[in-house]
Structures are given as C-alpha cells and as structure tokens.
Amino acid sequence: MKTLSKNKSKFTLPVPLVLAIALGLSGCQSQQAQQIQSHDAPASLTQMQQARTIAQKYLIADTHIDVPYRLEEAFEDVSEHTAHGDFDYPRAVAGGLNAPFMSIYTPAALEQSGGSKVLADKLIDMVETMVKAAPDKFALAYSTRELEQNFARGLMSFPLGMENGSPIEGDLTNLQHFYDRGIRYITLAHSKANHISDSSYDSERPAGGLTEFGKKLVTEMNKLGVMVDISHVSDDAFYQVMAISKVPVIASHSSARHFTPGFERNMDDDMIKALAKNGGVIQINFGSTFISQASIENYNAFKKARATYMEANNLSQDSAEVAAFEDEYRAKKPFVYATLDDVLDHFDHVVKLVGIEHVGIGSDYDGVGDSLPQGLKDVSTYPNLIAGLLKRGYSEQEIVKILSGNLIRVWREAEAYAANH
C-alpha cells in the first residue's frame, strides 16, 4: 500500500495552484445547473480512472470522522489496517483523504452526570498520541496554513472538531482552553438540549433555541476563530446563530431535509439558503438514515417493533432476548441502505439551490454504525463519490470545491475575523 509520505505523485501541481483551484480562484465559472446529467447508469471506467486521479491530486477534507470515540470504546492502531471501523491510514490513503476532522464527541448524558470536559481532554490526548506515534503519517492542523503545509509534506492532517458543546461547561475560559488544544469547530449540541442550545433530536426545547450563554458563546467563538457548527441544533437555534454570527458557519455533518420530510436533523431549503447567504457550507452526511426516506421509515419500524417487544416482555435493550429479536426481525426485514446516487442527489439539491460554493463532505464515518450507503462504506471510497459527480457533469474545479475548497474558505474567513477582533 502506498503512503502519502512516499507517494509524491499526489502532488503533481504546485501546492499554491492546487489550493487556488480548491478555493475557486481559477476564474472558472460554475455551470453545474446546466451540466448535471442523467444518472441511470454507473460511472464509466474512464470517469472512475479520472476520479482516482482527482482523489490523489487534491486535498480532501471530511469534517466529521468519529475515530476518537470509536477507539475509546475499543482501541485499534489506525496507523495500520484495522479489522473494524470505517477509518484507518491505509484505507484513507487509498481514498485520497488528507484532512479527516477528528470528532471529539461527548455523549449527551454527561451534561447531567458530569465529566464532559474530562472526556474531551482525554480524546484530544488520544489524537495527539496517535500523531506522536506515527509522525511520518499524521500531523495536527490548528490552522489552514498548517493544513497546507502538511499537505505539501505528504502528511495526513488531523484537525479537531468538538461534537457537542457540553465540555465548555458554562465557562468561557474552557472555550479558550479547547481552542489552545486545537478545537476548530464546535457542534453546539448533540442529541439532547444542553446549556448552550436545544437539539433537533430532543422534544424538550427549554431554551427556545440558544440559551443566553449559548448566544455569548457564538460571539466568543467568532472572536477566537472557532467555527460554529449548527449540525444537531434545533431550527430555532439555527436561525438565532445566523442572526448572531459575524462569520460563515458550517453544518459539519448534515444533509437535505428536502428528501427526508420531517427529519429536523437535516436542513430544509430555507435553512440552506440562509446558510449560503451567511457564506457557510453544508457538509453532507453519508448515513443512510440521513439520506433516504425509505431507510428512515425502515429503521423507525424496526425501533417501534423492538420497543413493543421489550415492553411486552419487560426486557432491557442490552438483553440477550432483545438481541435475538433484532436478528430475527432483520432476517425478515433487512435494513434499507441508501445508494451512492441517493447521496449524490443531496449534493445536487444543494448546488441547484444555492450554488457550488456551499456544499462539502461530512461523512460521519465511524459515527453511523452499519448504515453507510452502498459504494461509500469506508474512507477508501471517496473516488466513488467523485466519479458520481463527474458522471453528473461536474467539472474538476467544481469537484475540488466540494472536496475541500469550500470548507477551507470558511475556515480562513473565521481565522481572518478572529485576527482582527
């Protein structure tokens, strides 16, 4: 298996030129709305070969990969091939991935029980240890400049994003603490409302959007240069962020609600338009139950049947009886996986709605279990996504904006604002 540090063919263009193309500075005008083509057939062999070339030529950033929490639960050395999970170095190199944002995730339950900050620090320690153990493969990236430098050196960057703002623990000095440790975006909430924001998954909406502390936090994140991530928050919280933030924000791993009506975790068209007006970017989540309504309905039916069985038999979800029930149920009614085309439809929808400058990749690898679409099962498969985009008529320059250019632009704007405030 080739490695980034040894495979110099990935850098056939000078790095400044590659990044200029990624940031849309080549002067090429987007015509994606006219270019998008029928997708009844798979990508051609030529398109697949071109896709592999693109993947190895340009910087690919994925803003949400849940490796740290996966390794907290069951450690593996991801600098080598691993038997489990969606990410390891060899597979990432094969897929062309250069900048997987390591998700520093804390479960929502810790908001009440305590320990969020302790766990977040522990997970950051883990990422730092991974880098120290394989300095020929991995490097931390605290800025866009370091991202570029690592790319030029053939190293895989590990930028850090915090999923769930619970570790801030109501103290703005903790924001500075985590910035100093490398956190460059914060997902304000997760599956439950916290001291910062209401959650899209939570029927309880105590703040009616952002809390007063949450509003202060958004302002301070702007000043410090930490990107605000609106994935997971309630719709009201999203619009309050839009009203407060002075810089573009990101949705680090969300998809288009157009295809999943009623699923608040995804963004509806008005929200995507507001995000684009703000200059932000939606990074498309690959999980089948984010992408496909059929998958959502299949999974909801499964959960309802399981809950009914548990209640009727007074069983806990971790019992052997429930595990047997799940196996029997799925043998009869298998999980419905999304397809690569389903994922591409989300990219197309955002592009048609607001333009090529406002969409990117936030796969949620290692975060959505065994629900990834056919053709996008792990970090080796970004060329499949690229080939699909080529097939639908996207130009190389447009694809590079999706791969990293749009996200780098937003990150740079956050850095520039912080430098002047």
CSV table of N, CA and C in Angstrom, one decimal, residues 88-224:
chain,number,residue,atom,x,y,z
A,88,ASP,N,-8.9,3.9,8.7
A,88,ASP,CA,-7.6,3.7,9.1
A,88,ASP,C,-6.7,4.3,8.0
A,89,TYR,N,-5.4,4.4,8.3
A,89,TYR,CA,-4.5,5.1,7.4
A,89,TYR,C,-4.4,4.5,6.0
A,90,PRO,N,-4.2,3.2,5.9
A,90,PRO,CA,-4.1,2.6,4.5
A,90,PRO,C,-5.4,2.9,3.7
A,91,ARG,N,-6.5,2.7,4.3
A,91,ARG,CA,-7.8,3.0,3.5
A,91,ARG,C,-7.9,4.4,3.2
A,92,ALA,N,-7.6,5.3,4.1
A,92,ALA,CA,-7.7,6.7,3.9
A,92,ALA,C,-6.8,7.2,2.7
A,93,VAL,N,-5.5,6.6,2.7
A,93,VAL,CA,-4.6,6.9,1.6
A,93,VAL,C,-5.2,6.4,0.3
A,94,ALA,N,-5.8,5.3,0.3
A,94,ALA,CA,-6.4,4.7,-0.9
A,94,ALA,C,-7.5,5.6,-1.4
A,95,GLY,N,-8.2,6.2,-0.5
A,95,GLY,CA,-9.3,7.1,-0.9
A,95,GLY,C,-8.9,8.5,-1.2
A,96,GLY,N,-7.7,8.9,-0.9
A,96,GLY,CA,-7.2,10.2,-1.1
A,96,GLY,C,-7.5,11.2,0.0
A,97,LEU,N,-7.9,10.7,1.2
A,97,LEU,CA,-8.3,11.6,2.3
A,97,LEU,C,-7.0,12.2,2.9
A,98,ASN,N,-7.0,13.5,3.0
A,98,ASN,CA,-5.9,14.2,3.6
A,98,ASN,C,-6.2,14.9,4.9
A,99,ALA,N,-7.4,15.3,5.2
A,99,ALA,CA,-7.8,16.1,6.4
A,99,ALA,C,-9.1,15.6,7.0
A,100,PRO,N,-9.0,14.4,7.7
A,100,PRO,CA,-10.2,13.9,8.4
A,100,PRO,C,-10.3,14.7,9.7
A,101,PHE,N,-11.3,15.5,9.9
A,101,PHE,CA,-11.5,16.2,11.2
A,101,PHE,C,-11.9,15.1,12.2
A,102,MET,N,-11.0,15.0,13.2
A,102,MET,CA,-11.3,14.1,14.3
A,102,MET,C,-12.3,14.6,15.2
A,103,SER,N,-13.4,13.9,15.4
A,103,SER,CA,-14.6,14.3,16.2
A,103,SER,C,-14.3,14.1,17.6
A,104,ILE,N,-14.2,15.1,18.4
A,104,ILE,CA,-14.1,15.0,19.9
A,104,ILE,C,-15.5,15.0,20.4
A,105,TYR,N,-16.1,13.8,20.5
A,105,TYR,CA,-17.5,13.6,20.8
A,105,TYR,C,-17.7,13.3,22.3
A,106,THR,N,-18.7,13.9,22.9
A,106,THR,CA,-19.1,13.6,24.3
A,106,THR,C,-20.6,13.3,24.3
A,107,PRO,N,-21.0,12.1,24.9
A,107,PRO,CA,-22.4,11.8,24.9
A,107,PRO,C,-23.2,12.8,25.7
A,108,ALA,N,-24.5,13.0,25.2
A,108,ALA,CA,-25.4,14.0,25.8
A,108,ALA,C,-25.6,13.7,27.3
A,109,ALA,N,-25.6,12.5,27.7
A,109,ALA,CA,-25.8,12.1,29.1
A,109,ALA,C,-24.9,12.8,30.1
A,110,LEU,N,-23.7,13.1,29.6
A,110,LEU,CA,-22.6,13.7,30.5
A,110,LEU,C,-23.0,15.1,30.9
A,111,GLU,N,-23.9,15.8,30.2
A,111,GLU,CA,-24.3,17.1,30.5
A,111,GLU,C,-24.9,17.1,31.9
A,112,GLN,N,-25.6,16.0,32.3
A,112,GLN,CA,-26.2,15.9,33.6
A,112,GLN,C,-25.3,15.2,34.6
A,113,SER,N,-24.6,14.2,34.2
A,113,SER,CA,-23.8,13.4,35.2
A,113,SER,C,-22.4,14.0,35.4
A,114,GLY,N,-22.0,14.9,34.5
A,114,GLY,CA,-20.7,15.4,34.6
A,114,GLY,C,-19.6,14.6,33.9
A,115,GLY,N,-18.5,15.3,33.7
A,115,GLY,CA,-17.4,14.5,33.0
A,115,GLY,C,-17.1,14.9,31.6
A,116,SER,N,-17.9,15.8,31.0
A,116,SER,CA,-17.7,16.1,29.6
A,116,SER,C,-16.3,16.7,29.3
A,117,LYS,N,-15.9,17.6,30.0
A,117,LYS,CA,-14.6,18.2,29.8
A,117,LYS,C,-13.5,17.2,29.9
A,118,VAL,N,-13.6,16.4,31.0
A,118,VAL,CA,-12.6,15.3,31.2
A,118,VAL,C,-12.5,14.4,30.0
A,119,LEU,N,-13.6,14.0,29.5
A,119,LEU,CA,-13.6,13.0,28.4
A,119,LEU,C,-13.1,13.7,27.1
A,120,ALA,N,-13.5,15.0,26.9
A,120,ALA,CA,-13.0,15.7,25.7
A,120,ALA,C,-11.5,15.8,25.8
A,121,ASP,N,-10.9,16.2,26.9
A,121,ASP,CA,-9.5,16.3,27.0
A,121,ASP,C,-8.8,14.9,26.8
A,122,LYS,N,-9.4,13.9,27.3
A,122,LYS,CA,-8.9,12.5,27.1
A,122,LYS,C,-8.8,12.1,25.6
A,123,LEU,N,-9.9,12.5,24.9
A,123,LEU,CA,-9.9,12.2,23.5
A,123,LEU,C,-8.9,13.0,22.7
A,124,ILE,N,-8.7,14.2,23.1
A,124,ILE,CA,-7.7,15.1,22.4
A,124,ILE,C,-6.3,14.5,22.7
A,125,ASP,N,-6.1,14.1,23.9
A,125,ASP,CA,-4.8,13.4,24.3
A,125,ASP,C,-4.6,12.2,23.4
A,126,MET,N,-5.7,11.4,23.1
A,126,MET,CA,-5.5,10.2,22.3
A,126,MET,C,-5.1,10.6,20.9
A,127,VAL,N,-5.7,11.7,20.3
A,127,VAL,CA,-5.3,12.1,18.9
A,127,VAL,C,-3.9,12.5,18.9
A,128,GLU,N,-3.5,13.3,19.9
A,128,GLU,CA,-2.1,13.8,20.0
A,128,GLU,C,-1.1,12.6,20.1
A,129,THR,N,-1.5,11.5,20.8
A,129,THR,CA,-0.7,10.3,21.0
A,129,THR,C,-0.6,9.6,19.6
A,130,MET,N,-1.7,9.5,18.9
A,130,MET,CA,-1.7,8.9,17.6
A,130,MET,C,-0.7,9.6,16.6
A,131,VAL,N,-0.6,10.9,16.7
A,131,VAL,CA,0.3,11.7,15.9
A,131,VAL,C,1.7,11.5,16.3
A,132,LYS,N,2.0,11.5,17.6
A,132,LYS,CA,3.3,11.3,18.1
A,132,LYS,C,3.8,9.9,17.7
A,133,ALA,N,2.9,8.9,17.7
A,133,ALA,CA,3.3,7.5,17.4
A,133,ALA,C,3.6,7.3,15.9
A,134,ALA,N,3.0,8.1,15.1
A,134,ALA,CA,3.2,7.9,13.6
A,134,ALA,C,3.5,9.3,12.9
A,135,PRO,N,4.6,9.9,13.3
A,135,PRO,CA,4.9,11.3,12.7
A,135,PRO,C,5.1,11.3,11.2
A,136,ASP,N,5.4,10.1,10.7
A,136,ASP,CA,5.6,10.0,9.2
A,136,ASP,C,4.3,9.9,8.5
A,137,LYS,N,3.2,9.8,9.2
A,137,LYS,CA,1.9,9.6,8.6
A,137,LYS,C,0.9,10.8,9.0
A,138,PHE,N,0.9,11.1,10.2
A,138,PHE,CA,-0.1,12.0,10.8
A,138,PHE,C,0.5,13.3,11.3
A,139,ALA,N,-0.3,14.4,11.2
A,139,ALA,CA,0.1,15.7,11.8
A,139,ALA,C,-1.1,16.4,12.3
A,140,LEU,N,-1.0,17.2,13.4
A,140,LEU,CA,-2.1,18.0,13.8
A,140,LEU,C,-2.2,19.2,12.9
A,141,ALA,N,-3.3,19.8,12.8
A,141,ALA,CA,-3.5,21.0,12.0
A,141,ALA,C,-4.4,22.0,12.7
A,142,TYR,N,-3.8,23.1,13.2
A,142,TYR,CA,-4.5,24.0,14.0
A,142,TYR,C,-5.0,25.2,13.2
A,143,SER,N,-4.5,25.3,11.9
A,143,SER,CA,-4.8,26.4,11.0
A,143,SER,C,-4.9,25.9,9.6
A,144,THR,N,-5.4,26.8,8.7
A,144,THR,CA,-5.4,26.4,7.3
A,144,THR,C,-4.0,26.4,6.8
A,145,ARG,N,-3.1,27.2,7.3
A,145,ARG,CA,-1.7,27.2,6.9
A,145,ARG,C,-1.1,25.9,7.2
A,146,GLU,N,-1.3,25.4,8.4
A,146,GLU,CA,-0.7,24.1,8.8
A,146,GLU,C,-1.3,23.0,7.9
A,147,LEU,N,-2.6,23.1,7.6
A,147,LEU,CA,-3.2,22.2,6.7
A,147,LEU,C,-2.5,22.1,5.3
A,148,GLU,N,-2.2,23.3,4.8
A,148,GLU,CA,-1.5,23.4,3.5
A,148,GLU,C,-0.1,22.8,3.7
A,149,GLN,N,0.6,23.1,4.8
A,149,GLN,CA,2.0,22.7,5.0
A,149,GLN,C,2.0,21.1,5.1
A,150,ASN,N,1.1,20.6,5.8
A,150,ASN,CA,1.0,19.1,6.0
A,150,ASN,C,0.8,18.5,4.6
A,151,PHE,N,-0.1,19.1,3.8
A,151,PHE,CA,-0.4,18.5,2.5
A,151,PHE,C,0.8,18.5,1.6
A,152,ALA,N,1.6,19.6,1.7
A,152,ALA,CA,2.8,19.7,0.9
A,152,ALA,C,3.8,18.7,1.3
A,153,ARG,N,3.8,18.4,2.6
A,153,ARG,CA,4.8,17.4,3.1
A,153,ARG,C,4.3,15.9,3.0
A,154,GLY,N,3.1,15.7,2.5
A,154,GLY,CA,2.6,14.4,2.3
A,154,GLY,C,2.1,13.8,3.6
A,155,LEU,N,1.7,14.6,4.6
A,155,LEU,CA,1.2,14.1,5.8
A,155,LEU,C,-0.3,14.3,5.9
A,156,MET,N,-1.0,13.3,6.6
A,156,MET,CA,-2.4,13.4,6.8
A,156,MET,C,-2.7,14.3,8.0
A,157,SER,N,-3.4,15.3,7.8
A,157,SER,CA,-3.8,16.3,8.9
A,157,SER,C,-4.9,15.7,9.7
A,158,PHE,N,-4.8,16.0,11.0
A,158,PHE,CA,-5.9,15.7,12.0
A,158,PHE,C,-6.4,17.0,12.6
A,159,PRO,N,-7.2,17.8,11.9
A,159,PRO,CA,-7.9,18.9,12.5
A,159,PRO,C,-8.9,18.4,13.5
A,160,LEU,N,-9.2,19.2,14.5
A,160,LEU,CA,-10.1,18.7,15.6
A,160,LEU,C,-11.4,19.5,15.6
A,161,GLY,N,-12.5,18.8,15.7
A,161,GLY,CA,-13.8,19.4,15.9
A,161,GLY,C,-14.5,18.8,17.1
A,162,MET,N,-15.2,19.6,17.8
A,162,MET,CA,-15.9,19.1,19.1
A,162,MET,C,-17.4,18.9,18.8
A,163,GLU,N,-17.8,17.6,18.9
A,163,GLU,CA,-19.2,17.3,18.7
A,163,GLU,C,-19.9,17.3,20.0
A,164,ASN,N,-20.7,18.3,20.2
A,164,ASN,CA,-21.4,18.6,21.5
A,164,ASN,C,-20.6,19.6,22.3
A,165,GLY,N,-21.2,20.7,22.6
A,165,GLY,CA,-20.5,21.8,23.3
A,165,GLY,C,-20.5,21.6,24.8
A,166,SER,N,-21.0,20.4,25.2
A,166,SER,CA,-21.1,20.2,26.7
A,166,SER,C,-19.8,20.4,27.4
A,167,PRO,N,-18.6,20.0,26.8
A,167,PRO,CA,-17.4,20.2,27.6
A,167,PRO,C,-17.0,21.7,27.9
A,168,ILE,N,-17.7,22.6,27.3
A,168,ILE,CA,-17.5,24.0,27.7
A,168,ILE,C,-18.0,24.3,29.1
A,169,GLU,N,-19.0,23.5,29.6
A,169,GLU,CA,-19.4,23.5,30.9
A,169,GLU,C,-19.8,24.9,31.5
A,170,GLY,N,-20.3,25.7,30.6
A,170,GLY,CA,-20.8,27.0,31.0
A,170,GLY,C,-19.7,28.0,31.4
A,171,ASP,N,-18.5,27.8,31.0
A,171,ASP,CA,-17.4,28.6,31.3
A,171,ASP,C,-16.6,29.0,30.1
A,172,LEU,N,-16.6,30.3,29.7
A,172,LEU,CA,-15.9,30.7,28.5
A,172,LEU,C,-14.4,30.5,28.6
A,173,THR,N,-13.8,30.4,29.7
A,173,THR,CA,-12.4,30.1,29.8
A,173,THR,C,-12.1,28.7,29.2
A,174,ASN,N,-13.1,27.8,29.3
A,174,ASN,CA,-13.0,26.5,28.7
A,174,ASN,C,-12.9,26.6,27.1
A,175,LEU,N,-13.6,27.6,26.6
A,175,LEU,CA,-13.5,27.8,25.1
A,175,LEU,C,-12.1,28.1,24.7
A,176,GLN,N,-11.4,29.0,25.5
A,176,GLN,CA,-10.0,29.3,25.2
A,176,GLN,C,-9.2,28.0,25.4
A,177,HIS,N,-9.5,27.3,26.5
A,177,HIS,CA,-8.7,26.0,26.7
A,177,HIS,C,-8.8,25.1,25.5
A,178,PHE,N,-10.0,24.9,25.0
A,178,PHE,CA,-10.1,23.9,23.9
A,178,PHE,C,-9.6,24.5,22.6
A,179,TYR,N,-9.7,25.8,22.4
A,179,TYR,CA,-9.0,26.4,21.3
A,179,TYR,C,-7.5,26.1,21.3
A,180,ASP,N,-6.9,26.4,22.5
A,180,ASP,CA,-5.5,26.1,22.7
A,180,ASP,C,-5.1,24.7,22.4
A,181,ARG,N,-6.1,23.8,22.6
A,181,ARG,CA,-5.8,22.4,22.4
A,181,ARG,C,-6.1,21.9,20.9
A,182,GLY,N,-6.6,22.9,20.1
A,182,GLY,CA,-6.7,22.6,18.7
A,182,GLY,C,-8.1,22.5,18.2
A,183,ILE,N,-9.1,22.7,19.0
A,183,ILE,CA,-10.5,22.6,18.5
A,183,ILE,C,-10.8,23.8,17.6
A,184,ARG,N,-11.3,23.4,16.4
A,184,ARG,CA,-11.5,24.5,15.4
A,184,ARG,C,-13.0,24.6,14.9
A,185,TYR,N,-13.8,23.7,15.4
A,185,TYR,CA,-15.3,23.9,15.3
A,185,TYR,C,-15.9,23.2,16.5
A,186,ILE,N,-17.1,23.8,16.9
A,186,ILE,CA,-17.9,23.2,18.0
A,186,ILE,C,-19.3,23.0,17.5
A,187,THR,N,-19.8,21.7,17.5
A,187,THR,CA,-21.2,21.4,17.3
A,187,THR,C,-21.9,21.8,18.6
A,188,LEU,N,-22.8,22.7,18.6
A,188,LEU,CA,-23.3,23.3,19.8
A,188,LEU,C,-24.0,22.4,20.7
A,189,ALA,N,-24.7,21.4,20.2
A,189,ALA,CA,-25.4,20.4,21.0
A,189,ALA,C,-25.3,19.1,20.3
A,190,HIS,N,-25.9,18.0,21.0
A,190,HIS,CA,-25.9,16.7,20.3
A,190,HIS,C,-27.4,16.2,20.4
A,191,SER,N,-27.6,15.1,21.0
A,191,SER,CA,-29.0,14.5,20.9
A,191,SER,C,-29.9,15.0,22.0
A,192,LYS,N,-29.4,15.8,22.9
A,192,LYS,CA,-30.3,16.4,24.0
A,192,LYS,C,-29.9,17.9,24.1
A,193,ALA,N,-30.9,18.7,24.6
A,193,ALA,CA,-30.6,20.1,24.9
A,193,ALA,C,-29.5,20.1,25.9
A,194,ASN,N,-28.7,21.1,25.8
A,194,ASN,CA,-27.6,21.3,26.8
A,194,ASN,C,-27.6,22.8,27.3
A,195,HIS,N,-26.6,23.2,27.9
A,195,HIS,CA,-26.5,24.6,28.5
A,195,HIS,C,-26.2,25.6,27.4
A,196,ILE,N,-26.1,25.2,26.2
A,196,ILE,CA,-25.8,26.1,25.0
A,196,ILE,C,-27.0,26.2,24.1
A,197,SER,N,-27.6,25.1,23.8
A,197,SER,CA,-28.6,25.0,22.7
A,197,SER,C,-29.6,23.9,22.8
A,198,ASP,N,-30.8,24.1,22.3
A,198,ASP,CA,-31.7,23.0,22.1
A,198,ASP,C,-31.2,22.1,20.9
A,199,SER,N,-31.7,20.8,21.0
A,199,SER,CA,-31.3,19.9,20.0
A,199,SER,C,-32.4,19.5,19.1
A,200,SER,N,-32.1,19.2,17.8
A,200,SER,CA,-33.1,18.8,16.8
A,200,SER,C,-33.7,17.4,17.2
A,201,TYR,N,-33.0,16.6,17.9
A,201,TYR,CA,-33.5,15.3,18.3
A,201,TYR,C,-34.3,15.3,19.6
A,202,ASP,N,-34.3,16.4,20.3
A,202,ASP,CA,-34.9,16.4,21.6
A,202,ASP,C,-36.3,17.1,21.6
A,203,SER,N,-37.3,16.5,22.1
A,203,SER,CA,-38.6,17.1,22.1
A,203,SER,C,-38.7,18.2,23.2
A,204,GLU,N,-37.8,18.2,24.1
A,204,GLU,CA,-37.7,19.2,25.1
A,204,GLU,C,-36.9,20.4,24.5
A,205,ARG,N,-37.5,21.6,24.6
A,205,ARG,CA,-36.8,22.8,24.0
A,205,ARG,C,-36.8,23.9,25.1
A,206,PRO,N,-36.0,23.7,26.1
A,206,PRO,CA,-36.1,24.6,27.3
A,206,PRO,C,-35.6,26.0,26.9
A,207,ALA,N,-34.7,26.2,26.0
A,207,ALA,CA,-34.2,27.5,25.7
A,207,ALA,C,-34.9,28.2,24.6
A,208,GLY,N,-35.8,27.5,23.8
A,208,GLY,CA,-36.4,28.1,22.6
A,208,GLY,C,-35.4,28.5,21.6
A,209,GLY,N,-34.3,27.7,21.5
A,209,GLY,CA,-33.2,27.9,20.6
A,209,GLY,C,-31.9,27.9,21.3
A,210,LEU,N,-31.2,29.0,21.4
A,210,LEU,CA,-30.0,29.1,22.1
A,210,LEU,C,-30.3,29.7,23.5
A,211,THR,N,-29.5,29.2,24.5
A,211,THR,CA,-29.5,29.8,25.8
A,211,THR,C,-28.8,31.2,25.8
A,212,GLU,N,-29.0,32.0,26.8
A,212,GLU,CA,-28.2,33.2,26.9
A,212,GLU,C,-26.7,33.0,26.8
A,213,PHE,N,-26.3,31.9,27.5
A,213,PHE,CA,-24.9,31.6,27.5
A,213,PHE,C,-24.5,31.2,26.0
A,214,GLY,N,-25.4,30.4,25.4
A,214,GLY,CA,-25.1,30.0,24.0
A,214,GLY,C,-24.9,31.2,23.1
A,215,LYS,N,-25.7,32.2,23.3
A,215,LYS,CA,-25.6,33.4,22.4
A,215,LYS,C,-24.2,34.1,22.6
A,216,LYS,N,-23.8,34.1,23.9
A,216,LYS,CA,-22.5,34.7,24.2
A,216,LYS,C,-21.4,33.8,23.6
A,217,LEU,N,-21.6,32.5,23.7
A,217,LEU,CA,-20.6,31.6,23.2
A,217,LEU,C,-20.4,31.7,21.7
A,218,VAL,N,-21.4,31.9,20.9
A,218,VAL,CA,-21.3,32.1,19.5
A,218,VAL,C,-20.4,33.3,19.2
A,219,THR,N,-20.7,34.4,19.9
A,219,THR,CA,-19.9,35.6,19.7
A,219,THR,C,-18.5,35.4,20.0
A,220,GLU,N,-18.2,34.7,21.1
A,220,GLU,CA,-16.8,34.5,21.5
A,220,GLU,C,-16.1,33.5,20.6
A,221,MET,N,-16.9,32.5,20.0
A,221,MET,CA,-16.3,31.6,19.1
A,221,MET,C,-15.8,32.4,17.8
A,222,ASN,N,-16.6,33.3,17.4
A,222,ASN,CA,-16.3,34.2,16.3
A,222,ASN,C,-15.0,34.9,16.6
A,223,LYS,N,-14.9,35.5,17.7
A,223,LYS,CA,-13.7,36.3,18.1
A,223,LYS,C,-12.4,35.5,18.2
A,224,LEU,N,-12.6,34.2,18.6
A,224,LEU,CA,-11.5,33.3,18.8
A,224,LEU,C,-11.0,32.6,17.5
